[in-house]
mmCIF file with all atom_site columns, C-alpha atoms in Angstrom:
data_model
loop_
_atom_site.group_PDB
_atom_site.id
_atom_site.type_symbol
_atom_site.label_atom_id
_atom_site.label_alt_id
_atom_site.label_comp_id
_atom_site.label_asym_id
_atom_site.label_entity_id
_atom_site.label_seq_id
_atom_site.pdbx_PDB_ins_code
_atom_site.Cartn_x
_atom_site.Cartn_y
_atom_site.Cartn_z
_atom_site.occupancy
_atom_site.B_iso_or_equiv
_atom_site.pdbx_formal_charge
_atom_site.auth_seq_id
_atom_site.auth_comp_id
_atom_site.auth_asym_id
_atom_site.auth_atom_id
_atom_site.pdbx_PDB_model_num
ATOM 1   C CA . ASP A 1 1   ? -38.007 -71.255 43.237 1.00 63.00 ? 1   ASP A CA 1
ATOM 2   C CA . ALA A 1 2   ? -39.350 -71.653 46.763 1.00 83.00 ? 2   ALA A CA 1
ATOM 3   C CA . GLY A 1 3   ? -36.307 -73.538 47.968 1.00 95.00 ? 3   GLY A CA 1
ATOM 4   C CA . VAL A 1 4   ? -36.330 -76.767 49.944 1.00 98.00 ? 4   VAL A CA 1
ATOM 5   C CA . ILE A 1 5   ? -39.611 -77.085 51.803 1.00 98.00 ? 5   ILE A CA 1
ATOM 6   C CA . GLN A 1 6   ? -39.905 -79.095 55.005 1.00 98.00 ? 6   GLN A CA 1
ATOM 7   C CA . SER A 1 7   ? -42.907 -79.934 57.108 1.00 97.00 ? 7   SER A CA 1
ATOM 8   C CA . PRO A 1 8   ? -43.843 -79.799 59.848 1.00 98.00 ? 8   PRO A CA 1
ATOM 9   C CA . ARG A 1 9   ? -41.665 -76.998 61.200 1.00 97.00 ? 9   ARG A CA 1
ATOM 10  C CA . HIS A 1 10  ? -42.326 -78.093 64.756 1.00 97.00 ? 10  HIS A CA 1
ATOM 11  C CA . GLU A 1 11  ? -43.508 -81.425 66.094 1.00 97.00 ? 11  GLU A CA 1
ATOM 12  C CA . VAL A 1 12  ? -44.112 -82.392 69.692 1.00 98.00 ? 12  VAL A CA 1
ATOM 13  C CA . THR A 1 13  ? -45.007 -85.992 70.330 1.00 97.00 ? 13  THR A CA 1
ATOM 14  C CA . GLU A 1 14  ? -44.924 -88.582 73.031 1.00 97.00 ? 14  GLU A CA 1
ATOM 15  C CA . MET A 1 15  ? -42.493 -91.435 73.307 1.00 97.00 ? 15  MET A CA 1
ATOM 16  C CA . GLY A 1 16  ? -43.591 -94.413 71.279 1.00 97.00 ? 16  GLY A CA 1
ATOM 17  C CA . GLN A 1 17  ? -45.492 -92.452 68.671 1.00 98.00 ? 17  GLN A CA 1
ATOM 18  C CA . GLU A 1 18  ? -44.697 -92.535 64.976 1.00 98.00 ? 18  GLU A CA 1
ATOM 19  C CA . VAL A 1 19  ? -43.197 -89.379 63.497 1.00 98.00 ? 19  VAL A CA 1
ATOM 20  C CA . THR A 1 20  ? -43.084 -88.534 59.797 1.00 98.00 ? 20  THR A CA 1
ATOM 21  C CA . LEU A 1 21  ? -41.048 -85.623 58.496 1.00 98.00 ? 21  LEU A CA 1
ATOM 22  C CA . ARG A 1 22  ? -41.519 -84.458 54.927 1.00 98.00 ? 22  ARG A CA 1
ATOM 23  C CA . CYS A 1 23  ? -39.312 -82.744 52.394 1.00 98.00 ? 23  CYS A CA 1
ATOM 24  C CA . LYS A 1 24  ? -39.832 -81.251 48.959 1.00 98.00 ? 24  LYS A CA 1
ATOM 25  C CA . PRO A 1 25  ? -36.497 -80.639 47.232 1.00 98.00 ? 25  PRO A CA 1
ATOM 26  C CA . ILE A 1 26  ? -35.759 -77.918 44.739 1.00 97.00 ? 26  ILE A CA 1
ATOM 27  C CA . SER A 1 27  ? -37.141 -78.858 41.350 1.00 96.00 ? 27  SER A CA 1
ATOM 28  C CA . GLY A 1 28  ? -34.507 -80.410 39.091 1.00 95.00 ? 28  GLY A CA 1
ATOM 29  C CA . HIS A 1 29  ? -32.107 -81.345 41.871 1.00 96.00 ? 29  HIS A CA 1
ATOM 30  C CA . ASP A 1 30  ? -30.933 -84.943 41.742 1.00 94.00 ? 30  ASP A CA 1
ATOM 31  C CA . TYR A 1 31  ? -29.527 -85.327 45.248 1.00 94.00 ? 31  TYR A CA 1
ATOM 32  C CA . LEU A 1 32  ? -31.472 -85.239 48.499 1.00 96.00 ? 32  LEU A CA 1
ATOM 33  C CA . PHE A 1 33  ? -29.962 -85.348 51.987 1.00 96.00 ? 33  PHE A CA 1
ATOM 34  C CA . TRP A 1 34  ? -31.356 -85.801 55.490 1.00 97.00 ? 34  TRP A CA 1
ATOM 35  C CA . TYR A 1 35  ? -29.349 -84.352 58.390 1.00 97.00 ? 35  TYR A CA 1
ATOM 36  C CA . ARG A 1 36  ? -29.979 -84.274 62.114 1.00 97.00 ? 36  ARG A CA 1
ATOM 37  C CA . GLN A 1 37  ? -28.653 -81.558 64.423 1.00 96.00 ? 37  GLN A CA 1
ATOM 38  C CA . THR A 1 38  ? -28.287 -81.714 68.192 1.00 95.00 ? 38  THR A CA 1
ATOM 39  C CA . MET A 1 39  ? -26.192 -79.691 70.603 1.00 92.00 ? 39  MET A CA 1
ATOM 40  C CA . MET A 1 40  ? -24.174 -82.740 71.562 1.00 92.00 ? 40  MET A CA 1
ATOM 41  C CA . ARG A 1 41  ? -23.463 -84.193 68.138 1.00 91.00 ? 41  ARG A CA 1
ATOM 42  C CA . GLY A 1 42  ? -23.782 -81.231 65.806 1.00 92.00 ? 42  GLY A CA 1
ATOM 43  C CA . LEU A 1 43  ? -24.915 -81.803 62.219 1.00 94.00 ? 43  LEU A CA 1
ATOM 44  C CA . GLU A 1 44  ? -24.961 -85.487 61.254 1.00 94.00 ? 44  GLU A CA 1
ATOM 45  C CA . LEU A 1 45  ? -25.732 -86.872 57.824 1.00 95.00 ? 45  LEU A CA 1
ATOM 46  C CA . LEU A 1 46  ? -28.356 -89.582 58.140 1.00 96.00 ? 46  LEU A CA 1
ATOM 47  C CA . ILE A 1 47  ? -28.930 -90.639 54.541 1.00 96.00 ? 47  ILE A CA 1
ATOM 48  C CA . TYR A 1 48  ? -28.737 -89.321 51.012 1.00 95.00 ? 48  TYR A CA 1
ATOM 49  C CA . PHE A 1 49  ? -30.460 -90.200 47.750 1.00 95.00 ? 49  PHE A CA 1
ATOM 50  C CA . ASN A 1 50  ? -29.421 -89.809 44.143 1.00 93.00 ? 50  ASN A CA 1
ATOM 51  C CA . ASN A 1 51  ? -32.184 -89.853 41.564 1.00 95.00 ? 51  ASN A CA 1
ATOM 52  C CA . ASN A 1 52  ? -34.568 -91.195 44.231 1.00 96.00 ? 52  ASN A CA 1
ATOM 53  C CA . VAL A 1 53  ? -32.284 -94.122 45.113 1.00 96.00 ? 53  VAL A CA 1
ATOM 54  C CA . PRO A 1 54  ? -30.749 -94.340 48.605 1.00 96.00 ? 54  PRO A CA 1
ATOM 55  C CA . ILE A 1 55  ? -26.982 -94.237 48.207 1.00 93.00 ? 55  ILE A CA 1
ATOM 56  C CA . ASP A 1 56  ? -25.600 -94.039 51.719 1.00 92.00 ? 56  ASP A CA 1
ATOM 57  C CA . ASP A 1 57  ? -27.669 -94.731 54.816 1.00 94.00 ? 57  ASP A CA 1
ATOM 58  C CA . SER A 1 58  ? -24.755 -95.423 57.129 1.00 92.00 ? 58  SER A CA 1
ATOM 59  C CA . GLY A 1 59  ? -25.742 -92.478 59.293 1.00 93.00 ? 59  GLY A CA 1
ATOM 60  C CA . MET A 1 60  ? -29.209 -93.780 60.093 1.00 95.00 ? 60  MET A CA 1
ATOM 61  C CA . PRO A 1 61  ? -29.003 -94.440 63.824 1.00 89.00 ? 61  PRO A CA 1
ATOM 62  C CA . GLU A 1 62  ? -31.061 -97.618 64.035 1.00 86.00 ? 62  GLU A CA 1
ATOM 63  C CA . ASP A 1 63  ? -33.929 -99.576 62.585 1.00 91.00 ? 63  ASP A CA 1
ATOM 64  C CA . ARG A 1 64  ? -36.456 -97.197 64.074 1.00 96.00 ? 64  ARG A CA 1
ATOM 65  C CA . PHE A 1 65  ? -35.452 -94.714 61.391 1.00 97.00 ? 65  PHE A CA 1
ATOM 66  C CA . SER A 1 66  ? -36.444 -95.105 57.760 1.00 97.00 ? 66  SER A CA 1
ATOM 67  C CA . ALA A 1 67  ? -36.365 -92.784 54.770 1.00 98.00 ? 67  ALA A CA 1
ATOM 68  C CA . LYS A 1 68  ? -38.056 -92.994 51.411 1.00 97.00 ? 68  LYS A CA 1
ATOM 69  C CA . MET A 1 69  ? -38.071 -91.009 48.220 1.00 98.00 ? 69  MET A CA 1
ATOM 70  C CA . PRO A 1 70  ? -40.999 -92.227 46.100 1.00 97.00 ? 70  PRO A CA 1
ATOM 71  C CA . ASN A 1 71  ? -40.441 -89.578 43.441 1.00 96.00 ? 71  ASN A CA 1
ATOM 72  C CA . ALA A 1 72  ? -38.154 -86.694 42.573 1.00 96.00 ? 72  ALA A CA 1
ATOM 73  C CA . SER A 1 73  ? -40.255 -84.132 44.405 1.00 96.00 ? 73  SER A CA 1
ATOM 74  C CA . PHE A 1 74  ? -40.908 -85.778 47.753 1.00 97.00 ? 74  PHE A CA 1
ATOM 75  C CA . SER A 1 75  ? -39.102 -87.559 50.560 1.00 98.00 ? 75  SER A CA 1
ATOM 76  C CA . THR A 1 76  ? -40.036 -88.702 54.037 1.00 98.00 ? 76  THR A CA 1
ATOM 77  C CA . LEU A 1 77  ? -38.073 -89.526 57.163 1.00 98.00 ? 77  LEU A CA 1
ATOM 78  C CA . LYS A 1 78  ? -39.988 -91.734 59.567 1.00 98.00 ? 78  LYS A CA 1
ATOM 79  C CA . ILE A 1 79  ? -39.222 -92.607 63.172 1.00 97.00 ? 79  ILE A CA 1
ATOM 80  C CA . GLN A 1 80  ? -41.194 -95.475 64.678 1.00 97.00 ? 80  GLN A CA 1
ATOM 81  C CA . PRO A 1 81  ? -41.329 -95.706 67.620 1.00 96.00 ? 81  PRO A CA 1
ATOM 82  C CA . SER A 1 82  ? -39.940 -92.346 68.658 1.00 97.00 ? 82  SER A CA 1
ATOM 83  C CA . GLU A 1 83  ? -37.818 -91.887 71.778 1.00 97.00 ? 83  GLU A CA 1
ATOM 84  C CA . PRO A 1 84  ? -36.804 -88.765 73.736 1.00 97.00 ? 84  PRO A CA 1
ATOM 85  C CA . ARG A 1 85  ? -33.229 -89.047 72.425 1.00 96.00 ? 85  ARG A CA 1
ATOM 86  C CA . ASP A 1 86  ? -34.569 -88.487 68.911 1.00 97.00 ? 86  ASP A CA 1
ATOM 87  C CA . SER A 1 87  ? -35.348 -84.897 69.836 1.00 98.00 ? 87  SER A CA 1
ATOM 88  C CA . ALA A 1 88  ? -33.406 -82.741 67.398 1.00 98.00 ? 88  ALA A CA 1
ATOM 89  C CA . VAL A 1 89  ? -33.718 -80.466 64.403 1.00 98.00 ? 89  VAL A CA 1
ATOM 90  C CA . TYR A 1 90  ? -33.939 -82.468 61.198 1.00 98.00 ? 90  TYR A CA 1
ATOM 91  C CA . PHE A 1 91  ? -32.784 -80.778 58.022 1.00 98.00 ? 91  PHE A CA 1
ATOM 92  C CA . CYS A 1 92  ? -33.422 -81.763 54.453 1.00 98.00 ? 92  CYS A CA 1
ATOM 93  C CA . ALA A 1 93  ? -31.129 -80.514 51.690 1.00 97.00 ? 93  ALA A CA 1
ATOM 94  C CA . SER A 1 94  ? -30.943 -80.932 47.933 1.00 96.00 ? 94  SER A CA 1
ATOM 95  C CA . SER A 1 95  ? -28.310 -80.331 45.300 1.00 94.00 ? 95  SER A CA 1
ATOM 96  C CA . LEU A 1 96  ? -27.710 -80.599 41.608 1.00 92.00 ? 96  LEU A CA 1
ATOM 97  C CA . TRP A 1 97  ? -24.866 -83.030 40.899 1.00 84.00 ? 97  TRP A CA 1
ATOM 98  C CA . GLU A 1 98  ? -21.642 -81.630 42.394 1.00 79.00 ? 98  GLU A CA 1
ATOM 99  C CA . ARG A 1 99  ? -23.001 -78.229 43.190 1.00 87.00 ? 99  ARG A CA 1
ATOM 100 C CA . GLU A 1 100 ? -23.714 -76.762 46.583 1.00 91.00 ? 100 GLU A CA 1
ATOM 101 C CA . LEU A 1 101 ? -26.348 -78.071 48.967 1.00 93.00 ? 101 LEU A CA 1
ATOM 102 C CA . PHE A 1 102 ? -29.463 -76.019 49.631 1.00 96.00 ? 102 PHE A CA 1
ATOM 103 C CA . PHE A 1 103 ? -30.989 -76.620 53.032 1.00 97.00 ? 103 PHE A CA 1
ATOM 104 C CA . GLY A 1 104 ? -34.542 -76.284 54.218 1.00 97.00 ? 104 GLY A CA 1
ATOM 105 C CA . GLU A 1 105 ? -35.548 -74.463 57.377 1.00 96.00 ? 105 GLU A CA 1
ATOM 106 C CA . GLY A 1 106 ? -35.614 -77.674 59.382 1.00 97.00 ? 106 GLY A CA 1
ATOM 107 C CA . SER A 1 107 ? -38.153 -79.612 61.403 1.00 98.00 ? 107 SER A CA 1
ATOM 108 C CA . ARG A 1 108 ? -37.770 -79.290 65.154 1.00 98.00 ? 108 ARG A CA 1
ATOM 109 C CA . LEU A 1 109 ? -38.827 -82.540 66.842 1.00 98.00 ? 109 LEU A CA 1
ATOM 110 C CA . THR A 1 110 ? -39.476 -82.868 70.540 1.00 98.00 ? 110 THR A CA 1
ATOM 111 C CA . VAL A 1 111 ? -40.247 -86.310 71.929 1.00 98.00 ? 111 VAL A CA 1
ATOM 112 C CA . LEU A 1 112 ? -41.604 -86.250 75.468 1.00 97.00 ? 112 LEU A CA 1
ATOM 113 C CA . ASP B 2 1   ? -12.402 -86.830 53.980 1.00 61.00 ? 1   ASP B CA 1
ATOM 114 C CA . ALA B 2 2   ? -9.649  -84.760 55.594 1.00 62.00 ? 2   ALA B CA 1
ATOM 115 C CA . LYS B 2 3   ? -10.393 -83.236 58.973 1.00 88.00 ? 3   LYS B CA 1
ATOM 116 C CA . THR B 2 4   ? -10.392 -79.517 59.556 1.00 94.00 ? 4   THR B CA 1
ATOM 117 C CA . THR B 2 5   ? -9.510  -77.413 62.572 1.00 95.00 ? 5   THR B CA 1
ATOM 118 C CA . GLN B 2 6   ? -11.201 -74.106 63.262 1.00 97.00 ? 6   GLN B CA 1
ATOM 119 C CA . PRO B 2 7   ? -11.216 -71.851 66.328 1.00 97.00 ? 7   PRO B CA 1
ATOM 120 C CA . PRO B 2 8   ? -14.387 -72.522 68.311 1.00 96.00 ? 8   PRO B CA 1
ATOM 121 C CA . SER B 2 9   ? -15.339 -68.870 68.353 1.00 97.00 ? 9   SER B CA 1
ATOM 122 C CA . MET B 2 10  ? -14.237 -65.397 67.398 1.00 97.00 ? 10  MET B CA 1
ATOM 123 C CA . ASP B 2 11  ? -15.500 -61.836 67.429 1.00 97.00 ? 11  ASP B CA 1
ATOM 124 C CA . CYS B 2 12  ? -15.122 -59.274 64.713 1.00 96.00 ? 12  CYS B CA 1
ATOM 125 C CA . ALA B 2 13  ? -16.057 -55.629 64.366 1.00 97.00 ? 13  ALA B CA 1
ATOM 126 C CA . GLU B 2 14  ? -18.942 -54.524 62.213 1.00 97.00 ? 14  GLU B CA 1
ATOM 127 C CA . GLY B 2 15  ? -17.757 -52.908 59.001 1.00 97.00 ? 15  GLY B CA 1
ATOM 128 C CA . ARG B 2 16  ? -14.306 -54.480 59.179 1.00 97.00 ? 16  ARG B CA 1
ATOM 129 C CA . ALA B 2 17  ? -13.022 -57.473 57.262 1.00 97.00 ? 17  ALA B CA 1
ATOM 130 C CA . ALA B 2 18  ? -13.471 -60.767 59.076 1.00 97.00 ? 18  ALA B CA 1
ATOM 131 C CA . ASN B 2 19  ? -10.750 -63.362 58.490 1.00 98.00 ? 19  ASN B CA 1
ATOM 132 C CA . LEU B 2 20  ? -11.808 -66.875 59.407 1.00 98.00 ? 20  LEU B CA 1
ATOM 133 C CA . PRO B 2 21  ? -8.977  -69.431 59.518 1.00 98.00 ? 21  PRO B CA 1
ATOM 134 C CA . CYS B 2 22  ? -9.130  -73.144 58.815 1.00 97.00 ? 22  CYS B CA 1
ATOM 135 C CA . ASN B 2 23  ? -6.398  -75.760 59.017 1.00 97.00 ? 23  ASN B CA 1
ATOM 136 C CA . HIS B 2 24  ? -6.600  -78.873 56.873 1.00 95.00 ? 24  HIS B CA 1
ATOM 137 C CA . SER B 2 25  ? -3.058  -80.225 56.983 1.00 94.00 ? 25  SER B CA 1
ATOM 138 C CA . THR B 2 26  ? -4.043  -83.725 55.796 1.00 92.00 ? 26  THR B CA 1
ATOM 139 C CA . ILE B 2 27  ? -5.898  -82.552 52.713 1.00 92.00 ? 27  ILE B CA 1
ATOM 140 C CA . SER B 2 28  ? -5.310  -84.680 49.634 1.00 89.00 ? 28  SER B CA 1
ATOM 141 C CA . GLY B 2 29  ? -4.820  -83.498 46.092 1.00 88.00 ? 29  GLY B CA 1
ATOM 142 C CA . ASN B 2 30  ? -8.369  -84.077 44.920 1.00 88.00 ? 30  ASN B CA 1
ATOM 143 C CA . GLU B 2 31  ? -10.155 -82.613 47.935 1.00 91.00 ? 31  GLU B CA 1
ATOM 144 C CA . TYR B 2 32  ? -11.911 -79.266 47.734 1.00 92.00 ? 32  TYR B CA 1
ATOM 145 C CA . VAL B 2 33  ? -12.341 -76.740 50.532 1.00 94.00 ? 33  VAL B CA 1
ATOM 146 C CA . TYR B 2 34  ? -15.956 -75.733 51.167 1.00 94.00 ? 34  TYR B CA 1
ATOM 147 C CA . TRP B 2 35  ? -17.388 -73.098 53.454 1.00 97.00 ? 35  TRP B CA 1
ATOM 148 C CA . TYR B 2 36  ? -20.937 -73.035 54.780 1.00 97.00 ? 36  TYR B CA 1
ATOM 149 C CA . ARG B 2 37  ? -22.499 -70.984 57.516 1.00 98.00 ? 37  ARG B CA 1
ATOM 150 C CA . GLN B 2 38  ? -25.498 -71.445 59.759 1.00 97.00 ? 38  GLN B CA 1
ATOM 151 C CA . ILE B 2 39  ? -27.362 -68.493 61.131 1.00 96.00 ? 39  ILE B CA 1
ATOM 152 C CA . HIS B 2 40  ? -29.239 -69.266 64.317 1.00 91.00 ? 40  HIS B CA 1
ATOM 153 C CA . SER B 2 41  ? -32.277 -71.523 63.814 1.00 84.00 ? 41  SER B CA 1
ATOM 154 C CA . GLN B 2 42  ? -31.782 -71.680 60.048 1.00 94.00 ? 42  GLN B CA 1
ATOM 155 C CA . GLY B 2 43  ? -30.429 -74.351 57.733 1.00 96.00 ? 43  GLY B CA 1
ATOM 156 C CA . PRO B 2 44  ? -26.788 -74.113 56.661 1.00 96.00 ? 44  PRO B CA 1
ATOM 157 C CA . GLN B 2 45  ? -26.035 -71.854 53.720 1.00 97.00 ? 45  GLN B CA 1
ATOM 158 C CA . TYR B 2 46  ? -23.326 -72.378 51.116 1.00 96.00 ? 46  TYR B CA 1
ATOM 159 C CA . ILE B 2 47  ? -20.734 -69.607 50.901 1.00 97.00 ? 47  ILE B CA 1
ATOM 160 C CA . ILE B 2 48  ? -17.882 -70.591 48.602 1.00 96.00 ? 48  ILE B CA 1
ATOM 161 C CA . HIS B 2 49  ? -15.518 -73.407 47.651 1.00 94.00 ? 49  HIS B CA 1
ATOM 162 C CA . GLY B 2 50  ? -12.156 -73.880 45.959 1.00 94.00 ? 50  GLY B CA 1
ATOM 163 C CA . LEU B 2 51  ? -9.443  -76.365 45.080 1.00 93.00 ? 51  LEU B CA 1
ATOM 164 C CA . LYS B 2 52  ? -6.161  -74.477 44.919 1.00 92.00 ? 52  LYS B CA 1
ATOM 165 C CA . ASN B 2 53  ? -6.780  -71.043 43.458 1.00 88.00 ? 53  ASN B CA 1
ATOM 166 C CA . ASN B 2 54  ? -8.207  -68.165 45.422 1.00 94.00 ? 54  ASN B CA 1
ATOM 167 C CA . GLU B 2 55  ? -11.901 -67.656 44.835 1.00 96.00 ? 55  GLU B CA 1
ATOM 168 C CA . THR B 2 56  ? -14.241 -64.700 45.233 1.00 97.00 ? 56  THR B CA 1
ATOM 169 C CA . ASN B 2 57  ? -17.989 -64.320 44.967 1.00 96.00 ? 57  ASN B CA 1
ATOM 170 C CA . GLU B 2 58  ? -20.577 -61.838 46.145 1.00 95.00 ? 58  GLU B CA 1
ATOM 171 C CA . MET B 2 59  ? -20.456 -63.160 49.683 1.00 95.00 ? 59  MET B CA 1
ATOM 172 C CA . ALA B 2 60  ? -16.799 -63.771 50.458 1.00 97.00 ? 60  ALA B CA 1
ATOM 173 C CA . SER B 2 61  ? -13.277 -64.524 49.328 1.00 98.00 ? 61  SER B CA 1
ATOM 174 C CA . LEU B 2 62  ? -11.424 -67.778 49.880 1.00 98.00 ? 62  LEU B CA 1
ATOM 175 C CA . ILE B 2 63  ? -7.658  -67.752 50.191 1.00 98.00 ? 63  ILE B CA 1
ATOM 176 C CA . ILE B 2 64  ? -5.948  -71.151 50.047 1.00 97.00 ? 64  ILE B CA 1
ATOM 177 C CA . THR B 2 65  ? -2.252  -71.407 50.892 1.00 96.00 ? 65  THR B CA 1
ATOM 178 C CA . GLU B 2 66  ? 0.095   -72.730 48.255 1.00 95.00 ? 66  GLU B CA 1
ATOM 179 C CA . ASP B 2 67  ? 0.611   -76.004 50.114 1.00 95.00 ? 67  ASP B CA 1
ATOM 180 C CA . ARG B 2 68  ? -3.191  -76.211 50.600 1.00 95.00 ? 68  ARG B CA 1
ATOM 181 C CA . LYS B 2 69  ? -2.804  -77.061 54.260 1.00 95.00 ? 69  LYS B CA 1
ATOM 182 C CA . SER B 2 70  ? -4.813  -74.079 55.396 1.00 96.00 ? 70  SER B CA 1
ATOM 183 C CA . SER B 2 71  ? -7.283  -71.530 54.117 1.00 97.00 ? 71  SER B CA 1
ATOM 184 C CA . THR B 2 72  ? -8.925  -68.287 55.148 1.00 98.00 ? 72  THR B CA 1
ATOM 185 C CA . LEU B 2 73  ? -12.460 -67.160 54.489 1.00 98.00 ? 73  LEU B CA 1
ATOM 186 C CA . ILE B 2 74  ? -12.705 -63.402 54.235 1.00 98.00 ? 74  ILE B CA 1
ATOM 187 C CA . LEU B 2 75  ? -15.935 -61.505 54.765 1.00 97.00 ? 75  LEU B CA 1
ATOM 188 C CA . PRO B 2 76  ? -14.931 -58.112 53.346 1.00 96.00 ? 76  PRO B CA 1
ATOM 189 C CA . HIS B 2 77  ? -17.271 -55.892 55.353 1.00 95.00 ? 77  HIS B CA 1
ATOM 190 C CA . ALA B 2 78  ? -18.823 -57.794 58.227 1.00 96.00 ? 78  ALA B CA 1
ATOM 191 C CA . THR B 2 79  ? -22.380 -56.920 59.197 1.00 97.00 ? 79  THR B CA 1
ATOM 192 C CA . LEU B 2 80  ? -24.461 -57.986 62.157 1.00 97.00 ? 80  LEU B CA 1
ATOM 193 C CA . ARG B 2 81  ? -26.267 -60.409 59.848 1.00 96.00 ? 81  ARG B CA 1
ATOM 194 C CA . ASP B 2 82  ? -22.982 -62.273 59.366 1.00 97.00 ? 82  ASP B CA 1
ATOM 195 C CA . THR B 2 83  ? -23.157 -63.542 62.946 1.00 98.00 ? 83  THR B CA 1
ATOM 196 C CA . ALA B 2 84  ? -23.296 -67.300 62.473 1.00 98.00 ? 84  ALA B CA 1
ATOM 197 C CA . VAL B 2 85  ? -21.472 -70.597 62.862 1.00 97.00 ? 85  VAL B CA 1
ATOM 198 C CA . TYR B 2 86  ? -19.049 -70.996 59.971 1.00 98.00 ? 86  TYR B CA 1
ATOM 199 C CA . TYR B 2 87  ? -18.078 -74.466 58.812 1.00 97.00 ? 87  TYR B CA 1
ATOM 200 C CA . CYS B 2 88  ? -14.929 -75.304 56.888 1.00 97.00 ? 88  CYS B CA 1
ATOM 201 C CA . ILE B 2 89  ? -15.216 -78.673 55.149 1.00 94.00 ? 89  ILE B CA 1
ATOM 202 C CA . VAL B 2 90  ? -12.853 -80.564 52.867 1.00 92.00 ? 90  VAL B CA 1
ATOM 203 C CA . ARG B 2 91  ? -14.085 -83.333 50.642 1.00 87.00 ? 91  ARG B CA 1
ATOM 204 C CA . VAL B 2 92  ? -13.671 -85.017 47.288 1.00 84.00 ? 92  VAL B CA 1
ATOM 205 C CA . PRO B 2 93  ? -16.120 -84.165 44.512 1.00 78.00 ? 93  PRO B CA 1
ATOM 206 C CA . PRO B 2 94  ? -19.161 -86.444 44.203 1.00 74.00 ? 94  PRO B CA 1
ATOM 207 C CA . SER B 2 95  ? -17.786 -87.750 40.910 1.00 76.00 ? 95  SER B CA 1
ATOM 208 C CA . TYR B 2 96  ? -15.323 -89.726 43.024 1.00 74.00 ? 96  TYR B CA 1
ATOM 209 C CA . GLY B 2 97  ? -18.251 -91.785 44.236 1.00 71.00 ? 97  GLY B CA 1
ATOM 210 C CA . ASN B 2 98  ? -19.308 -90.204 47.506 1.00 76.00 ? 98  ASN B CA 1
ATOM 211 C CA . ASN B 2 99  ? -21.455 -87.146 48.032 1.00 79.00 ? 99  ASN B CA 1
ATOM 212 C CA . ARG B 2 100 ? -21.158 -87.000 51.813 1.00 82.00 ? 100 ARG B CA 1
ATOM 213 C CA . LEU B 2 101 ? -20.724 -83.526 53.273 1.00 86.00 ? 101 LEU B CA 1
ATOM 214 C CA . ALA B 2 102 ? -19.582 -83.844 56.887 1.00 87.00 ? 102 ALA B CA 1
ATOM 215 C CA . PHE B 2 103 ? -19.889 -80.825 59.172 1.00 91.00 ? 103 PHE B CA 1
ATOM 216 C CA . GLY B 2 104 ? -17.578 -80.391 62.143 1.00 90.00 ? 104 GLY B CA 1
ATOM 217 C CA . LYS B 2 105 ? -18.137 -78.122 65.130 1.00 91.00 ? 105 LYS B CA 1
ATOM 218 C CA . GLY B 2 106 ? -17.529 -74.924 63.204 1.00 95.00 ? 106 GLY B CA 1
ATOM 219 C CA . ASN B 2 107 ? -16.492 -71.451 64.327 1.00 97.00 ? 107 ASN B CA 1
ATOM 220 C CA . GLN B 2 108 ? -19.063 -69.299 66.112 1.00 97.00 ? 108 GLN B CA 1
ATOM 221 C CA . VAL B 2 109 ? -18.469 -65.829 64.700 1.00 98.00 ? 109 VAL B CA 1
ATOM 222 C CA . VAL B 2 110 ? -20.063 -62.869 66.436 1.00 98.00 ? 110 VAL B CA 1
ATOM 223 C CA . VAL B 2 111 ? -20.046 -59.499 64.710 1.00 97.00 ? 111 VAL B CA 1
ATOM 224 C CA . ILE B 2 112 ? -19.946 -56.741 67.284 1.00 97.00 ? 112 ILE B CA 1
ATOM 225 C CA . PRO B 2 113 ? -21.383 -53.276 66.598 1.00 95.00 ? 113 PRO B CA 1
#
């Protein structure tokens, strides 16, 4: 298996623009997680899905952030409008039931 | 989930065993101890987990004290590629209704040649 695949790997955009990050989980996994990592706050869980249904979005910072999982093989994290403080590395992870999380390589976002 | 305390950083010698401590004095009976690591610029990687018994896999060994208030991750023969931030996490299994995995600040381990 190719593992968790994220795109883009790097994104540079200007404040106010819409940003869409994409994730393909490992086939057969029923949980999908979005994390954000910054130097100041470390790794933060934003939201997770089970069987494509959002279960816990309490970590989503504000209404500018939204996440969807239209099917078992694809998820998006959207920021609209983006702000400089959204600059971070965004990780997607997937897991099978109670087993360990597998993380993607991350998407590094820079908002100017 | 119970909080954990790890040293912020430590060095260890290449080829020697690396013993990474973790305190989790408020751990409850149904909480597991998990270890992940994050090599620079990569996503976190699962290492091992346990409840009360010591565990071993191809990557490491996990020693949990009898009172479960602390644990030690052992890398048997540290290599330069083991340089990473190591996270000790305690949490209940997802079957208890929550699959959140919360990372703290971790322990920056540097393996020195």
